[in-house]
Amino acid sequence: MKNRATNFGPLEYWIFLPPVILMLLIVAIHFGGLGTPLFLQLNHISERAGDFIWIGLTTLGDGLVVCVLLLPFVRRKPELVWSMVLSWLLVALFVKGIKNLINVPRPLSVLSAADFHVIGAPYRFNSFPSGHAAVAATFAATFCLFYKQKWLRALLVVVALLIGLSRVAMGLHWVTDVLAGFLGGWSLAILAYPIAAKLRFGVSPVTQTIIGVILLAAAVRMLFVNHTDYEQAFRLQQAIALGSLLLTAGNIYRWRLSASGSTSDSIGKLT
């Protein structure tokens, strides 16, 4: 039987570089007084892309949507799933804890609505850090820990960056909110990786099945209930849920075929 512990390989050195870069950027923007001008510039430039693009990207950073994206990997990549689940738990504590602790005002509470473009609900408080950015960074970092393909890693990082940019484009977060979300999400994914390797019960079939049932229920709910604040995103949300359900159904079908084949082989040997 394959030793699943080998799937938790050693951490590569490059994985620690993004948090360092993000920390330096946060410090430079904060102490350089660049927060407001950088926010306004990025918000105005991104307005040219159109609201639909940014709504779609920000939907990809929604916590429930990202959870459903993980559904096809349940029991197929148990180490990845378990590490991701632990990462999300840590990220939830990180984001909610800091938001409630310091309650940084959002751009709409500081600037005039006439000065920048706002998409969606006019949120005014709990700006720091960006939860969407944290979730996106966690997803990207965890997949980078388990998949070595450079093109996939680059794609994941680019999509995460665009999700973060969408929060500025929609007028909901300062740039430092997004960078802090990236910093927390990426760092906590690194922290969760060795913890997941130690807590082996998370990769067991029983635990994976429980996780799968929860994610399955979330995917079914997403087919009928708009989880986001944007009506334009409902079709995308439904497409993601349906795609995850179809891929999962395909996995289950292959498992049943494999189990059936193994049973037939065993009976054949007995006869």
Short mmCIF file of C-alpha atoms in Angstrom, two decimals:
data_model
loop_
_atom_site.label_atom_id
_atom_site.label_comp_id
_atom_site.label_asym_id
_atom_site.label_seq_id
_atom_site.Cartn_x
_atom_site.Cartn_y
_atom_site.Cartn_z
CA MET A 1 0.00 0.00 0.00
CA LYS A 2 1.23 3.46 -0.85
CA ASN A 3 2.65 5.43 2.06
CA ARG A 4 0.69 8.65 1.92
CA ALA A 5 3.09 10.37 4.31
CA THR A 6 5.54 10.75 1.43
CA ASN A 7 3.04 13.08 -0.28
CA PHE A 8 3.91 15.73 2.30
CA GLY A 9 7.28 16.63 0.83
CA PRO A 10 9.78 19.14 2.25
CA LEU A 11 8.95 22.81 1.87
CA GLU A 12 10.75 24.54 -1.00
CA TYR A 13 12.68 27.68 -0.13
CA TRP A 14 10.89 29.88 -2.67
CA ILE A 15 7.57 29.41 -0.87
CA PHE A 16 8.82 31.75 1.89
CA LEU A 17 9.65 34.58 -0.55
CA PRO A 18 6.12 35.95 -1.18
CA PRO A 19 5.45 36.74 2.51
CA VAL A 20 8.70 38.71 2.69
CA ILE A 21 7.84 40.69 -0.45
CA LEU A 22 4.30 41.34 0.79
CA MET A 23 5.53 42.57 4.15
CA LEU A 24 7.96 44.99 2.50
CA LEU A 25 5.21 46.33 0.23
CA ILE A 26 2.84 46.88 3.15
CA VAL A 27 5.50 48.76 5.09
CA ALA A 28 6.48 50.87 2.05
CA ILE A 29 2.89 51.83 1.23
CA HIS A 30 1.94 52.58 4.82
CA PHE A 31 4.96 54.65 5.80
CA GLY A 32 5.26 56.21 2.35
CA GLY A 33 1.74 57.64 2.58
CA LEU A 34 0.78 55.88 -0.65
CA GLY A 35 -2.41 54.20 0.55
CA THR A 36 -4.99 56.63 -0.81
CA PRO A 37 -3.31 57.69 -4.09
CA LEU A 38 -2.48 54.07 -4.98
CA PHE A 39 -6.04 52.98 -4.23
CA LEU A 40 -7.52 55.74 -6.38
CA GLN A 41 -5.16 55.11 -9.27
CA LEU A 42 -5.81 51.36 -9.37
CA ASN A 43 -9.54 51.87 -8.94
CA HIS A 44 -9.74 54.34 -11.83
CA ILE A 45 -7.58 52.24 -14.18
CA SER A 46 -9.46 49.02 -13.47
CA GLU A 47 -12.81 50.68 -14.15
CA ARG A 48 -12.08 50.34 -17.87
CA ALA A 49 -12.37 46.55 -17.68
CA GLY A 50 -16.06 46.71 -16.77
CA ASP A 51 -17.97 45.66 -13.66
CA PHE A 52 -18.73 42.12 -14.85
CA ILE A 53 -15.04 41.15 -15.00
CA TRP A 54 -14.36 42.26 -11.45
CA ILE A 55 -17.55 40.72 -10.09
CA GLY A 56 -16.54 37.41 -11.67
CA LEU A 57 -13.04 37.57 -10.23
CA THR A 58 -14.19 38.55 -6.76
CA THR A 59 -16.64 35.62 -6.83
CA LEU A 60 -13.67 33.29 -7.27
CA GLY A 61 -12.36 34.56 -3.93
CA ASP A 62 -15.59 33.92 -2.06
CA GLY A 63 -15.01 31.44 0.77
CA LEU A 64 -17.87 29.07 -0.08
CA VAL A 65 -17.11 29.12 -3.80
CA VAL A 66 -13.48 28.20 -3.14
CA CYS A 67 -14.58 25.39 -0.81
CA VAL A 68 -16.71 23.90 -3.57
CA LEU A 69 -13.76 24.05 -5.97
CA LEU A 70 -12.01 21.64 -3.61
CA LEU A 71 -14.79 19.02 -3.81
CA PRO A 72 -13.37 16.99 -6.76
CA PHE A 73 -10.10 16.50 -4.86
CA VAL A 74 -11.70 14.84 -1.82
CA ARG A 75 -10.25 11.31 -1.33
CA ARG A 76 -8.41 11.78 -4.63
CA LYS A 77 -5.84 14.15 -3.08
CA PRO A 78 -6.51 13.70 0.66
CA GLU A 79 -3.31 15.43 1.79
CA LEU A 80 -4.11 18.53 -0.25
CA VAL A 81 -7.70 18.61 0.97
CA TRP A 82 -6.72 18.19 4.62
CA SER A 83 -4.01 20.85 4.41
CA MET A 84 -6.47 23.22 2.73
CA VAL A 85 -9.14 22.65 5.37
CA LEU A 86 -6.69 23.41 8.18
CA SER A 87 -5.51 26.50 6.28
CA TRP A 88 -9.06 27.79 5.95
CA LEU A 89 -9.71 27.32 9.65
CA LEU A 90 -6.61 29.34 10.48
CA VAL A 91 -7.47 31.99 7.88
CA ALA A 92 -11.00 32.36 9.27
CA LEU A 93 -9.59 33.01 12.74
CA PHE A 94 -6.98 35.39 11.32
CA VAL A 95 -9.38 37.47 9.22
CA LYS A 96 -12.28 37.62 11.67
CA GLY A 97 -9.98 38.22 14.62
CA ILE A 98 -8.14 41.17 13.09
CA LYS A 99 -11.28 42.70 11.55
CA ASN A 100 -13.04 42.70 14.91
CA LEU A 101 -9.95 43.83 16.77
CA ILE A 102 -9.01 46.95 14.82
CA ASN A 103 -12.04 47.64 12.56
CA VAL A 104 -10.29 49.71 9.87
CA PRO A 105 -12.75 51.89 7.89
CA ARG A 106 -13.25 51.05 4.22
CA PRO A 107 -12.71 53.60 1.44
CA LEU A 108 -16.37 54.69 1.48
CA SER A 109 -15.99 55.79 5.09
CA VAL A 110 -12.96 57.93 4.30
CA LEU A 111 -13.39 59.20 0.75
CA SER A 112 -16.30 60.70 -1.14
CA ALA A 113 -18.24 58.19 -3.25
CA ALA A 114 -17.84 60.60 -6.16
CA ASP A 115 -14.06 60.16 -6.10
CA PHE A 116 -13.93 56.48 -7.01
CA HIS A 117 -15.88 53.62 -8.54
CA VAL A 118 -17.90 51.32 -6.26
CA ILE A 119 -19.42 48.02 -7.35
CA GLY A 120 -22.02 46.30 -5.19
CA ALA A 121 -23.03 46.91 -1.59
CA PRO A 122 -21.57 50.04 0.09
CA TYR A 123 -19.55 48.40 2.86
CA ARG A 124 -17.93 50.89 5.23
CA PHE A 125 -16.19 49.01 8.03
CA ASN A 126 -13.97 45.99 8.81
CA SER A 127 -11.67 46.65 5.89
CA PHE A 128 -8.40 45.12 7.13
CA PRO A 129 -7.47 42.51 6.01
CA SER A 130 -9.25 41.39 2.84
CA GLY A 131 -10.88 38.00 3.39
CA HIS A 132 -11.17 37.36 -0.35
CA ALA A 133 -7.45 37.98 -0.81
CA ALA A 134 -6.62 35.71 2.13
CA VAL A 135 -8.75 32.87 0.76
CA ALA A 136 -7.29 33.25 -2.73
CA ALA A 137 -3.73 33.24 -1.40
CA THR A 138 -4.41 30.19 0.76
CA PHE A 139 -5.83 28.29 -2.21
CA ALA A 140 -2.90 29.24 -4.46
CA ALA A 141 -0.22 28.51 -1.85
CA THR A 142 -1.65 25.13 -0.89
CA PHE A 143 -1.83 23.98 -4.49
CA CYS A 144 1.71 25.25 -5.06
CA LEU A 145 2.84 23.08 -2.14
CA PHE A 146 1.40 19.94 -3.72
CA TYR A 147 1.82 20.58 -7.45
CA LYS A 148 5.24 21.27 -8.97
CA GLN A 149 4.22 22.34 -12.48
CA LYS A 150 5.52 25.87 -13.06
CA TRP A 151 2.69 26.84 -15.40
CA LEU A 152 0.07 25.81 -12.83
CA ARG A 153 1.83 27.67 -10.04
CA ALA A 154 2.09 30.80 -12.20
CA LEU A 155 -1.59 30.56 -13.15
CA LEU A 156 -2.69 30.18 -9.53
CA VAL A 157 -0.63 33.16 -8.41
CA VAL A 158 -1.89 35.36 -11.26
CA VAL A 159 -5.53 34.48 -10.54
CA ALA A 160 -5.00 35.17 -6.83
CA LEU A 161 -3.49 38.57 -7.67
CA LEU A 162 -6.44 39.41 -9.93
CA ILE A 163 -8.88 38.43 -7.19
CA GLY A 164 -7.06 40.77 -4.85
CA LEU A 165 -7.10 43.54 -7.45
CA SER A 166 -10.85 43.05 -7.86
CA ARG A 167 -11.37 44.15 -4.26
CA VAL A 168 -9.67 47.47 -5.03
CA ALA A 169 -11.42 47.78 -8.40
CA MET A 170 -14.78 47.39 -6.67
CA GLY A 171 -13.90 50.11 -4.17
CA LEU A 172 -14.18 47.77 -1.18
CA HIS A 173 -10.61 47.54 0.11
CA TRP A 174 -7.41 49.54 0.40
CA VAL A 175 -4.34 48.09 -1.28
CA THR A 176 -2.80 47.30 2.11
CA ASP A 177 -5.93 45.32 3.03
CA VAL A 178 -5.37 43.11 0.02
CA LEU A 179 -1.64 42.72 0.62
CA ALA A 180 -2.27 41.83 4.27
CA GLY A 181 -4.84 39.27 3.16
CA PHE A 182 -2.29 37.76 0.78
CA LEU A 183 0.33 37.76 3.52
CA GLY A 184 -1.90 36.05 6.06
CA GLY A 185 -3.38 33.54 3.63
CA TRP A 186 -0.06 32.48 2.13
CA SER A 187 1.72 32.29 5.50
CA LEU A 188 -1.05 30.27 7.13
CA ALA A 189 -1.05 27.82 4.22
CA ILE A 190 2.65 27.24 4.93
CA LEU A 191 1.90 26.83 8.64
CA ALA A 192 -0.96 24.39 8.03
CA TYR A 193 1.16 22.15 5.78
CA PRO A 194 3.34 20.52 8.50
CA ILE A 195 0.39 20.46 10.91
CA ALA A 196 -1.63 18.48 8.36
CA ALA A 197 1.31 16.11 7.94
CA LYS A 198 1.34 15.45 11.70
CA LEU A 199 -2.43 15.11 12.17
CA ARG A 200 -2.82 12.03 10.02
CA PHE A 201 -6.48 11.40 10.84
CA GLY A 202 -7.39 14.12 8.36
CA VAL A 203 -6.39 11.98 5.36
CA SER A 204 -8.34 8.92 6.52
CA PRO A 205 -11.29 7.78 4.37
CA VAL A 206 -13.72 8.58 7.20
CA THR A 207 -12.54 12.18 7.61
CA GLN A 208 -12.36 12.69 3.85
CA THR A 209 -15.91 11.39 3.49
CA ILE A 210 -17.16 13.81 6.15
CA ILE A 211 -15.41 16.70 4.40
CA GLY A 212 -16.82 15.52 1.08
CA VAL A 213 -20.40 15.40 2.38
CA ILE A 214 -20.10 18.94 3.75
CA LEU A 215 -18.67 20.27 0.48
CA LEU A 216 -21.28 18.33 -1.50
CA ALA A 217 -24.07 20.00 0.47
CA ALA A 218 -22.45 23.39 -0.15
CA ALA A 219 -22.25 22.70 -3.89
CA VAL A 220 -25.92 21.68 -4.08
CA ARG A 221 -26.91 24.81 -2.16
CA MET A 222 -24.91 26.97 -4.55
CA LEU A 223 -26.98 25.66 -7.45
CA PHE A 224 -30.12 27.25 -6.04
CA VAL A 225 -29.09 30.04 -3.66
CA ASN A 226 -26.98 33.04 -4.64
CA HIS A 227 -24.26 33.12 -1.99
CA THR A 228 -22.69 36.37 -3.24
CA ASP A 229 -23.93 39.96 -3.14
CA TYR A 230 -24.08 40.15 -6.92
CA GLU A 231 -26.86 38.89 -9.17
CA GLN A 232 -24.44 38.92 -12.11
CA ALA A 233 -22.31 36.30 -10.33
CA PHE A 234 -25.08 33.74 -9.82
CA ARG A 235 -24.53 32.00 -13.17
CA LEU A 236 -20.81 31.73 -12.52
CA GLN A 237 -21.51 30.39 -9.03
CA GLN A 238 -23.88 27.80 -10.50
CA ALA A 239 -21.36 26.81 -13.18
CA ILE A 240 -18.65 26.26 -10.57
CA ALA A 241 -20.99 24.18 -8.40
CA LEU A 242 -22.20 22.11 -11.36
CA GLY A 243 -18.66 21.56 -12.64
CA SER A 244 -17.46 20.41 -9.22
CA LEU A 245 -20.43 18.06 -8.86
CA LEU A 246 -19.88 16.53 -12.30
CA LEU A 247 -16.17 16.00 -11.68
CA THR A 248 -16.95 14.44 -8.31
CA ALA A 249 -19.56 12.15 -9.89
CA GLY A 250 -16.91 11.06 -12.40
CA ASN A 251 -14.49 10.29 -9.58
CA ILE A 252 -17.10 8.23 -7.73
CA TYR A 253 -17.92 6.30 -10.90
CA ARG A 254 -14.26 5.45 -11.45
CA TRP A 255 -13.87 4.37 -7.82
CA ARG A 256 -16.85 2.04 -8.16
CA LEU A 257 -15.46 0.56 -11.36
CA SER A 258 -12.10 0.06 -9.70
CA ALA A 259 -13.69 -1.58 -6.65
CA SER A 260 -15.83 -3.79 -8.87
CA GLY A 261 -12.76 -4.85 -10.84
CA SER A 262 -10.84 -5.67 -7.68
CA THR A 263 -13.73 -7.78 -6.38
CA SER A 264 -13.98 -9.68 -9.67
CA ASP A 265 -10.24 -10.39 -9.62
CA SER A 266 -10.48 -11.72 -6.07
CA ILE A 267 -13.38 -14.01 -6.96
CA GLY A 268 -11.51 -15.21 -10.03
CA LYS A 269 -8.48 -16.16 -7.94
CA LEU A 270 -10.68 -18.13 -5.51
CA THR A 271 -12.29 -20.09 -8.33
#
